[in-house]
Amino acid sequence: MTENRDCTVAGQRELGEDYFLLQVAWPELANQVCAGQFVMLGLPDIGEMLIRRPFSVARTVASEPGRAPCSFEILYKVYGRATRAFSRLRAGAVVSVLGPLGRGFWLPDESEHDRTEIVLVAGGIGNAPFPLLLQQLGPRAQHVSLFFGGRSREDLTLLSWFRERCQVITTTEDGSEGRRALVTEPLAEKLDDDPNRRRVVLACGPQPMLKAVAEICLAREVLCQLALEETIACGFGVCLGCVVEQRHPASEFERYVRVCTEGPVFDAREVIL
Amino acid sequence: MSPAVRTAVDLGRGLVLRNPLLTASGTFGYGLEFEPFLDLARLGGIVVKGISPKERSGNAPARIIETPSGMLNAIGLQNIGVMRFVQEKLPALRERDTALIVNVFGNSIDDYVTVVEQLEAEEGIAALELNLSCPNVEEGGLEIGRSPRSIEQVTHAVRQRTRRALWVKLTPNVSDISETARAAVSGGADAVSLVNTYVGMVIDVERRRPVLSHGHGGLSGPAIRPLAIAAVYQVCQAVDVPVIGIGGIVAARDVVEFMMAGARAVQVGTANYNDPAIAAKLVDGLVEWCAAHEVADVNQLVGAAQQ
């Protein structure tokens, strides 16, 4: 159930230049959020931040191993005024949070899992929704492949965390980590390698990457889900600011769907990027 | 809530709101979406998203961007149309214990008349607000709203067809808003609401083009509040009907400010996105402010700053 509340910051960690991991205490949300869902995050004083910002829930954290999670994390890169303000928050600060929001990834159920390979594609900070996905997959995560690309190795945050849990294939544009290539290159090779394997590709990253991933998957008839990012003012479906165009609208009126409500995860066949 | 402060306000044609806090059209959906966050019965009323004769899909993205202390939007009046509004939203809305104000949008006099005629037989609507001021569609709306003559004609045409309280929402994108306000009153408006958004633009300097796909959009939020206060102050000197103040309200003292400028009621807009419960909190804040300042009745604030 979506709720709006002021929450305490449990901690913040800098993961290299301009990348941060912010931990927010909210046990109920941490226990019900699904991978791909998001929260709107703001400062309690509306004068400091008029429009809240959407962030994927990156991970949930328990006070000790084996316990239910009591907080959640967001993983973000500093881009502008709002993210700069968030990056200055320390434990004990208060943030306003609305969540959990939107429709997350939908995964093959356990009985089908052995027959369907899960392939993740992340571009830079587009890795944000995937730690939670791997947490929720539990031991099944070891069969997941993550294609993780960035401009440079600094963009590949939480890399060792991912490597402990799934198969990771890295690419960078400057060659500082993994293959010097765009992430779509090894992805296409992987899909061509065993074309009859049943797979689902889950992707999050910059729009040109998502577009390329969608094309690669659609051409090979591989199921593909895209986690989209848009400017969102409200997060719960009323501002109508965050729309994306549908590929096959039932009517002219349904030409646009809301990223915050019908998404942020869409079947690549549903939307035009 | 302190019982000592009287909050009811009279907006004409027998419409008395329990308090002056309304939600602005276009920022509050159809109202029901906010029920997880606040009790609609706490509010003076709600103004639902502009309804047109036929459903509209709105503008292509990008549709919104934050600006210094404000927000620029060009949604393009995406709405479900009057038929579906009556069938899908109104049955639930009329059960709610709050004044329901339906914002009406059209491209022509006929459009406004069509929507109003379809709503007239329906129970549970307290007032109509004519949107003669949207900057985000190519036709109608703002074009009509910039011409005093057109405003008077549309208002008059609608006045002939409704027994309900009739408000006209004015654009600030004119050289003299007093003149358009007078035109609405002479057409038969029971109240005027102002301001709608200011035309604005943000350019992406890397891509060398406007950020919004529509090019320009409507600016809202605290950035426009002093402009809106000035417009309300001015219009209150020009017309005798109640004025409903809109523009960048985020705190109780902003409500007080609009009322002191002369507004009998106010609408909260962009702030609903930041805090979906803000309208109810502002009711409490207004009462607290009045109690702290020994104001027994919110009506004592109305026009207090007028010279």
XYZ file of C-alpha atoms in Angstrom:
580
model
C 0.000 0.000 0.000
C 1.407 3.349 -1.064
C 2.052 5.769 1.769
C 3.504 9.223 2.174
C 5.744 9.755 5.171
C 8.715 11.528 6.606
C 11.503 9.010 7.208
C 14.851 9.082 8.941
C 18.042 8.664 6.958
C 19.849 5.615 8.370
C 23.083 6.384 6.580
C 24.755 7.443 3.372
C 27.775 6.044 1.614
C 29.746 7.593 -1.242
C 30.607 5.001 -3.882
C 33.126 7.042 -5.795
C 32.814 10.395 -7.430
C 29.177 11.538 -7.617
C 27.703 8.100 -6.834
C 25.877 7.610 -3.549
C 23.934 4.984 -1.661
C 21.333 6.494 0.666
C 19.732 4.309 3.316
C 16.269 5.245 4.552
C 14.466 3.654 7.500
C 10.965 2.402 6.621
C 10.444 -1.262 7.560
C 6.965 -1.680 6.022
C 8.099 -0.399 2.663
C 11.291 -2.465 2.762
C 9.179 -5.580 3.320
C 6.746 -5.090 0.488
C 8.658 -3.325 -2.292
C 9.300 -5.284 -5.508
C 12.299 -4.895 -7.779
C 11.660 -2.173 -10.348
C 9.314 -0.206 -8.116
C 10.292 3.276 -7.049
C 9.830 5.978 -4.442
C 9.470 9.741 -4.713
C 12.078 11.323 -2.486
C 12.034 14.898 -1.267
C 13.072 17.159 1.569
C 10.501 17.847 4.294
C 10.606 21.597 3.603
C 8.770 22.203 0.337
C 10.621 25.507 0.076
C 13.846 23.591 -0.435
C 12.496 21.216 -3.067
C 9.189 21.843 -4.828
C 9.110 18.666 -6.909
C 10.270 15.361 -5.452
C 12.490 13.023 -7.475
C 11.838 9.406 -8.452
C 14.360 6.704 -7.507
C 14.316 2.935 -7.905
C 14.576 1.068 -4.658
C 18.043 -0.462 -4.998
C 18.236 -2.791 -2.054
C 16.721 -3.550 1.322
C 18.730 -3.843 4.502
C 18.129 -5.873 7.650
C 19.605 -4.977 11.021
C 21.208 -8.419 11.121
C 21.344 -11.339 8.705
C 18.220 -13.463 8.653
C 15.969 -10.696 10.005
C 13.276 -8.904 8.003
C 14.539 -5.728 6.322
C 14.063 -2.478 8.217
C 15.277 0.012 5.656
C 15.792 0.490 1.944
C 18.532 2.023 -0.136
C 18.548 4.185 -3.208
C 21.537 4.264 -5.486
C 21.979 7.477 -7.421
C 24.326 9.717 -9.290
C 24.543 13.445 -8.659
C 23.191 15.229 -11.712
C 21.717 18.474 -10.461
C 20.445 20.524 -7.575
C 18.174 17.889 -6.031
C 20.608 14.988 -6.128
C 23.341 17.311 -4.807
C 21.084 18.145 -1.861
C 20.400 14.448 -1.217
C 24.119 13.692 -1.324
C 24.657 15.998 1.669
C 22.195 14.120 3.891
C 23.645 12.240 6.844
C 22.239 9.708 9.317
C 19.440 11.251 11.334
C 18.309 13.662 8.617
C 14.658 13.507 7.565
C 13.403 12.930 4.030
C 9.868 12.838 2.694
C 9.069 9.611 0.878
C 6.109 8.425 -1.158
C 6.088 4.753 -2.033
C 6.241 2.040 -3.043
C 5.142 3.142 -6.504
C 4.621 1.704 -9.947
C 4.786 -1.737 -11.504
C 8.105 -3.545 -11.116
C 9.681 -6.351 -13.131
C 7.619 -9.472 -13.579
C 9.645 -12.629 -13.340
C 9.132 -16.228 -14.405
C 7.762 -18.108 -11.420
C 9.880 -20.681 -9.679
C 8.591 -23.670 -11.639
C 9.481 -21.944 -14.905
C 12.650 -20.480 -13.598
C 14.908 -23.378 -14.534
C 13.753 -23.120 -18.113
C 13.981 -19.325 -18.415
C 17.289 -17.568 -18.176
C 17.195 -14.085 -16.661
C 19.526 -11.617 -18.374
C 20.030 -8.166 -16.874
C 21.380 -5.188 -18.805
C 22.490 -2.082 -16.927
C 23.965 1.133 -18.296
C 25.746 3.219 -15.664
C 23.392 4.163 -12.837
C 20.815 1.939 -14.569
C 22.056 -0.810 -12.264
C 19.944 0.797 -9.506
C 16.938 -1.576 -9.574
C 18.960 -4.785 -9.915
C 20.406 -5.401 -6.438
C 16.858 -5.730 -5.082
C 16.005 -8.091 -7.925
C 18.958 -10.331 -7.054
C 18.044 -10.181 -3.360
C 14.523 -11.290 -4.186
C 15.747 -14.115 -6.408
C 17.853 -15.489 -3.556
C 19.914 -18.546 -4.550
C 18.443 -18.442 -8.055
C 20.476 -15.247 -8.648
C 23.600 -17.278 -9.394
C 22.085 -18.312 -12.741
C 21.427 -14.691 -13.713
C 23.753 -12.838 -16.096
C 24.309 -9.100 -15.697
C 25.650 -7.147 -18.661
C 26.947 -4.007 -17.049
C 28.298 -1.128 -19.121
C 29.507 2.388 -18.451
C 31.737 5.093 -19.806
C 34.458 4.155 -17.366
C 35.004 1.782 -14.438
C 33.843 4.490 -11.968
C 30.366 4.120 -13.451
C 30.149 0.446 -12.520
C 29.050 0.867 -8.915
C 28.530 -2.091 -6.543
C 30.478 -4.245 -9.000
C 31.947 -6.580 -6.392
C 28.533 -6.941 -4.736
C 27.076 -8.047 -8.070
C 29.996 -10.395 -8.739
C 29.332 -12.220 -5.479
C 25.773 -12.968 -6.558
C 25.523 -13.415 -10.314
C 27.504 -13.742 -13.540
C 28.758 -10.269 -14.490
C 29.967 -9.225 -17.944
C 31.393 -5.699 -17.972
C 32.038 -3.225 -20.755
C 33.356 0.320 -20.694
C 33.704 2.904 -23.419
C 37.260 3.746 -22.318
C 38.318 0.153 -21.736
C 39.114 0.739 -18.045
C 37.021 -2.264 -17.026
C 36.027 -5.300 -19.084
C 35.637 -5.152 -22.819
C 35.970 -1.811 -24.563
C 32.536 -1.764 -26.118
C 28.949 -0.773 -25.613
C 27.048 -3.165 -23.392
C 24.782 -4.157 -26.263
C 27.688 -5.864 -28.065
C 28.210 -8.815 -25.688
C 24.446 -8.918 -25.093
C 23.760 -9.573 -28.771
C 26.505 -12.215 -28.833
C 24.990 -13.917 -25.822
C 21.525 -14.024 -27.376
C 22.947 -15.352 -30.667
C 25.084 -17.922 -28.921
C 22.200 -20.157 -27.934
C 19.232 -18.723 -29.816
C 16.759 -21.371 -28.735
C 17.299 -20.801 -25.031
C 14.262 -19.336 -23.328
C 15.241 -15.970 -21.904
C 13.920 -12.750 -20.494
C 16.010 -9.596 -20.717
C 15.512 -6.877 -18.095
C 17.140 -3.558 -18.913
C 17.654 -0.208 -17.237
C 19.865 2.640 -18.375
C 20.057 5.625 -20.684
C 17.432 5.860 -23.392
C 19.747 5.139 -26.373
C 20.850 1.951 -24.625
C 17.271 0.916 -23.877
C 16.330 1.541 -27.471
C 19.219 -0.611 -28.718
C 18.467 -3.388 -26.221
C 14.813 -3.391 -27.256
C 15.765 -3.654 -30.930
C 18.195 -6.491 -30.285
C 15.596 -8.422 -28.304
C 12.633 -7.742 -30.574
C 14.661 -8.832 -33.631
C 15.383 -12.134 -31.895
C 11.942 -12.533 -30.367
C 13.393 -12.488 -26.882
C 11.131 -11.205 -24.127
C 12.375 -7.862 -22.897
C 11.327 -5.559 -20.073
C 12.525 -1.970 -19.878
C 12.664 0.084 -16.684
C 12.082 3.650 -17.895
C 13.049 6.934 -16.338
C 11.061 10.129 -16.812
C 10.562 13.438 -15.107
C 7.805 12.735 -12.606
C 6.101 15.365 -10.489
C 3.659 13.340 -8.388
C 4.464 9.614 -8.717
C 0.891 8.412 -8.292
C -0.698 9.075 -11.634
C -2.267 12.516 -11.450
C 0.201 15.002 -12.921
C 0.299 13.177 -16.289
C 3.784 14.572 -16.791
C 5.692 11.301 -17.163
C 4.029 9.713 -20.164
C 5.550 7.488 -22.840
C 4.009 6.626 -26.193
C 2.377 3.222 -26.597
C 3.190 1.130 -29.636
C -0.304 -0.280 -30.099
C -2.829 1.993 -28.383
C -6.376 0.690 -28.271
C -7.571 4.171 -29.227
C -6.137 7.599 -29.973
C -6.974 8.582 -26.408
C -4.737 5.836 -25.049
C -1.747 6.975 -27.042
C 0.260 7.773 -23.917
C 0.728 5.745 -20.750
C 2.134 6.962 -17.451
C 5.616 5.794 -16.507
C 4.753 6.162 -12.800
C 1.607 4.049 -12.845
C 1.507 1.748 -15.880
C 5.323 1.487 -15.575
C 8.087 2.195 -14.835
C 8.719 -1.310 -16.197
C 7.235 -1.958 -19.629
C 7.344 -4.840 -22.059
C 9.599 -3.590 -24.872
C 6.817 -4.436 -27.328
C 4.446 -1.980 -25.606
C 6.289 1.325 -25.885
C 7.982 3.577 -28.427
C 11.229 5.068 -27.181
C -8.931 22.386 14.756
C -9.837 25.303 16.948
C -13.639 25.728 17.073
C -13.128 29.378 17.902
C -12.210 30.282 14.319
C -15.069 30.403 11.820
C -13.910 29.179 8.416
C -16.992 29.111 6.170
C -16.865 31.321 3.092
C -19.687 32.363 0.768
C -18.825 32.230 -2.930
C -22.127 33.450 -4.269
C -25.274 31.868 -5.693
C -25.845 30.106 -2.365
C -22.557 28.215 -2.444
C -20.977 28.247 0.996
C -17.763 26.286 1.485
C -16.829 24.934 4.916
C -13.412 26.540 4.518
C -11.531 28.492 1.820
C -9.211 25.652 0.754
C -9.804 24.235 -2.709
C -7.534 22.181 -4.952
C -6.631 23.578 -8.363
C -7.825 21.912 -11.527
C -5.217 19.819 -13.290
C -3.207 19.161 -10.139
C -5.715 17.004 -8.292
C -6.754 14.433 -10.882
C -10.382 13.497 -10.329
C -9.888 13.818 -6.562
C -10.321 10.142 -5.754
C -6.621 9.465 -6.388
C -5.828 11.548 -3.291
C -8.029 9.600 -0.897
C -5.188 7.369 0.338
C -3.531 10.540 1.597
C -6.223 12.885 2.843
C -9.906 13.057 3.761
C -11.623 15.060 1.025
C -14.234 16.124 3.599
C -11.570 18.251 5.284
C -11.418 20.556 2.273
C -13.624 23.413 1.229
C -13.920 21.679 -2.107
C -12.071 20.105 -4.981
C -11.760 21.268 -8.568
C -11.308 18.306 -10.884
C -9.231 18.160 -14.036
C -10.595 20.090 -17.027
C -13.291 18.145 -18.834
C -13.757 18.543 -22.575
C -16.585 17.274 -24.826
C -14.400 14.420 -26.044
C -11.475 12.669 -24.428
C -8.031 14.058 -25.207
C -4.689 12.249 -25.252
C -2.616 15.339 -24.451
C 0.768 16.489 -25.743
C 3.795 14.374 -26.621
C 6.445 14.097 -23.882
C 8.485 15.817 -22.475
C 5.644 17.496 -20.599
C 7.118 18.855 -17.368
C 10.282 20.311 -15.941
C 11.162 21.925 -12.641
C 12.237 25.569 -12.748
C 13.552 27.849 -10.006
C 10.817 27.645 -7.328
C 8.379 26.476 -9.941
C 7.274 23.962 -12.484
C 6.670 24.313 -16.198
C 4.111 21.983 -17.741
C 2.496 21.347 -21.077
C 0.243 18.358 -20.429
C -2.262 19.420 -23.057
C -5.482 18.818 -21.116
C -5.359 15.044 -21.279
C -8.749 14.004 -19.895
C -11.394 11.311 -20.203
C -14.119 13.506 -21.691
C -17.475 14.481 -20.205
C -19.273 11.189 -20.948
C -16.790 8.996 -19.135
C -16.447 11.567 -16.352
C -20.182 11.321 -15.688
C -20.180 7.527 -15.891
C -16.924 6.636 -14.172
C -16.014 9.414 -11.746
C -19.115 11.336 -10.786
C -20.977 8.475 -9.032
C -18.148 8.128 -6.500
C -17.407 11.855 -6.290
C -20.966 12.857 -5.478
C -20.868 10.575 -2.422
C -17.997 12.574 -0.988
C -18.717 15.193 1.616
C -16.978 18.047 -0.154
C -17.961 20.657 -2.719
C -17.253 19.319 -6.198
C -16.302 21.895 -8.782
C -15.985 20.693 -12.365
C -13.522 22.534 -14.565
C -14.795 22.751 -18.143
C -12.628 23.103 -21.203
C -13.485 23.596 -24.860
C -12.202 24.909 -28.155
C -15.319 26.890 -28.948
C -18.480 28.258 -27.363
C -20.282 25.148 -28.559
C -17.803 22.927 -26.739
C -18.355 24.701 -23.425
C -22.105 24.599 -23.897
C -22.006 20.894 -24.788
C -20.120 19.934 -21.636
C -22.238 22.150 -19.383
C -25.492 20.795 -20.829
C -24.350 17.240 -20.265
C -23.466 18.024 -16.649
C -26.593 20.031 -15.881
C -28.851 17.056 -15.151
C -26.278 15.436 -12.894
C -26.525 15.735 -9.137
C -23.611 16.444 -6.871
C -21.836 19.275 -8.647
C -21.496 22.455 -6.590
C -20.066 24.734 -9.248
C -18.590 24.914 -12.725
C -15.275 26.560 -13.450
C -14.726 27.585 -17.051
C -11.129 27.090 -18.095
C -10.622 30.088 -20.357
C -6.924 30.110 -19.829
C -4.952 27.008 -20.701
C -1.717 27.914 -22.486
C -0.968 24.343 -23.534
C -3.318 23.607 -26.358
C -3.143 25.135 -29.784
C -6.721 26.243 -30.040
C -9.526 27.523 -27.812
C -8.799 28.007 -24.110
C -6.257 30.753 -23.980
C -7.334 32.308 -27.273
C -10.828 32.723 -25.910
C -9.400 33.753 -22.546
C -7.379 36.630 -23.956
C -10.324 38.377 -25.514
C -12.750 40.114 -23.139
C -15.451 39.855 -25.785
C -15.033 36.082 -26.168
C -14.967 35.630 -22.399
C -18.221 37.483 -22.060
C -19.798 35.469 -24.877
C -18.763 32.068 -23.533
C -19.744 32.965 -19.985
C -23.078 34.301 -21.137
C -23.785 31.223 -23.273
C -23.058 28.929 -20.355
C -24.959 31.126 -17.897
C -28.115 30.568 -19.952
C -27.774 26.813 -19.501
C -26.880 26.300 -15.879
C -28.479 27.015 -12.539
C -25.199 26.247 -10.821
C -22.591 28.581 -9.453
C -20.406 29.591 -12.381
C -16.754 30.540 -12.021
C -14.402 31.730 -14.727
C -10.706 30.885 -14.415
C -8.617 33.684 -15.867
C -5.251 33.692 -17.552
C -2.620 36.168 -16.389
C -1.205 36.243 -19.923
C -3.074 39.425 -20.830
C -2.233 43.083 -20.674
C -5.027 43.902 -18.227
C -6.555 41.124 -16.135
C -9.104 43.545 -14.651
C -10.633 43.886 -18.069
C -11.013 40.126 -18.596
C -12.375 39.775 -15.048
C -15.016 42.419 -15.747
C -15.946 40.641 -18.970
C -16.522 37.393 -17.060
C -18.709 39.162 -14.526
C -20.709 40.921 -17.183
C -21.218 37.542 -18.873
C -22.740 36.254 -15.650
C -19.897 34.729 -13.633
C -20.606 34.293 -9.918
C -16.880 34.304 -9.113
C -13.535 34.508 -10.873
C -10.509 32.335 -10.127
C -7.003 33.500 -10.889
C -4.368 32.978 -11.964
C -3.859 30.083 -14.308
C -0.228 29.491 -15.296
C 2.101 32.006 -16.899
C 3.486 31.176 -20.326
C 7.108 30.148 -19.953
C 9.852 28.252 -21.711
C 13.013 26.373 -20.773
C 15.649 25.642 -23.401
C 18.010 22.681 -23.305
C 21.194 24.490 -24.282
C 23.047 21.265 -25.149
C 20.364 20.183 -27.600
C 19.559 23.747 -28.633
C 15.837 23.356 -28.381
C 13.021 23.794 -25.858
C 12.868 21.089 -23.202
C 9.114 20.623 -23.529
C 7.974 19.051 -26.759
C 5.222 21.632 -26.957
C 7.851 24.385 -26.814
C 6.335 26.673 -24.218
C 4.359 25.620 -21.190
C 2.583 26.985 -18.149
C 4.611 28.121 -15.155
C 3.261 27.413 -11.678
C 4.569 27.196 -8.134
C 5.985 29.696 -5.639
C 7.861 31.448 -8.471
C 4.597 33.027 -9.621
C 3.092 33.810 -6.221
C 3.949 37.544 -6.090
C 2.598 37.917 -9.634
C -0.605 36.123 -8.664
C -1.005 38.166 -5.481
C -0.730 41.356 -7.533
C -3.316 40.072 -10.027
C -5.765 39.135 -7.254
C -5.245 42.480 -5.546
C -5.940 44.290 -8.802
C -8.993 42.224 -9.812
C -10.556 42.653 -6.371
C -10.626 46.387 -7.024
C -12.252 45.881 -10.414
C -15.108 43.470 -9.682
C -17.609 42.882 -6.885
C -17.919 39.088 -7.169
C -15.842 36.766 -4.973
C -12.289 36.165 -6.179
C -10.565 32.799 -5.767
C -6.790 33.147 -5.495
C -4.394 30.677 -7.127
C -0.631 30.678 -7.570
C 2.201 29.041 -5.685
C 0.529 28.358 -2.361
C 2.671 26.001 -0.272
C 2.074 27.255 3.288
C -0.704 28.645 5.471
C 0.757 32.125 5.388
C 0.436 32.046 1.588
C -3.281 31.375 2.027
C -3.481 34.322 4.416
C -1.598 36.468 1.922
C -4.051 35.708 -0.900
C -6.998 36.394 1.389
C -5.515 39.697 2.528
C -5.085 40.595 -1.154
C -8.821 40.101 -1.447
C -9.415 36.427 -2.249
C -12.452 34.824 -0.600
C -11.065 31.333 -1.229
C -7.882 29.829 -2.643
C -6.778 26.882 -4.731
C -3.669 24.817 -4.039
C -2.025 23.433 -7.160
C 1.552 22.316 -7.759
C 2.146 21.691 -4.042
C -0.282 18.728 -4.205
C 2.443 16.815 -6.038
C 5.005 17.380 -3.339
C 2.626 16.490 -0.529
C -0.705 14.936 -1.498
C -2.101 15.819 1.935
C -1.068 19.471 1.837
C -4.527 20.944 1.205
C -5.847 19.477 4.471
C -2.721 20.597 6.338
C -3.277 24.131 5.049
C -6.794 24.130 6.521
C -5.265 23.390 9.926
C -2.498 25.909 9.316
C -4.970 28.647 8.400
C -7.007 28.043 11.545
C -3.867 28.055 13.671
C -2.710 31.280 12.082
C -6.062 32.921 12.739
C -6.177 31.668 16.316
C -2.657 32.941 16.962
C -3.569 36.319 15.491
C -6.952 36.566 17.206
C -8.863 36.438 13.968
C -12.249 34.928 14.817
C -13.503 34.526 11.253
C -11.406 33.945 8.142
C -13.621 36.431 6.304
C -11.966 39.167 8.341
C -8.817 38.504 6.349
C -10.460 39.102 2.992
C -9.084 42.276 1.492
C -7.353 43.283 4.736
C -4.346 44.514 2.747
C -6.429 46.500 0.281
C -5.800 50.221 0.529
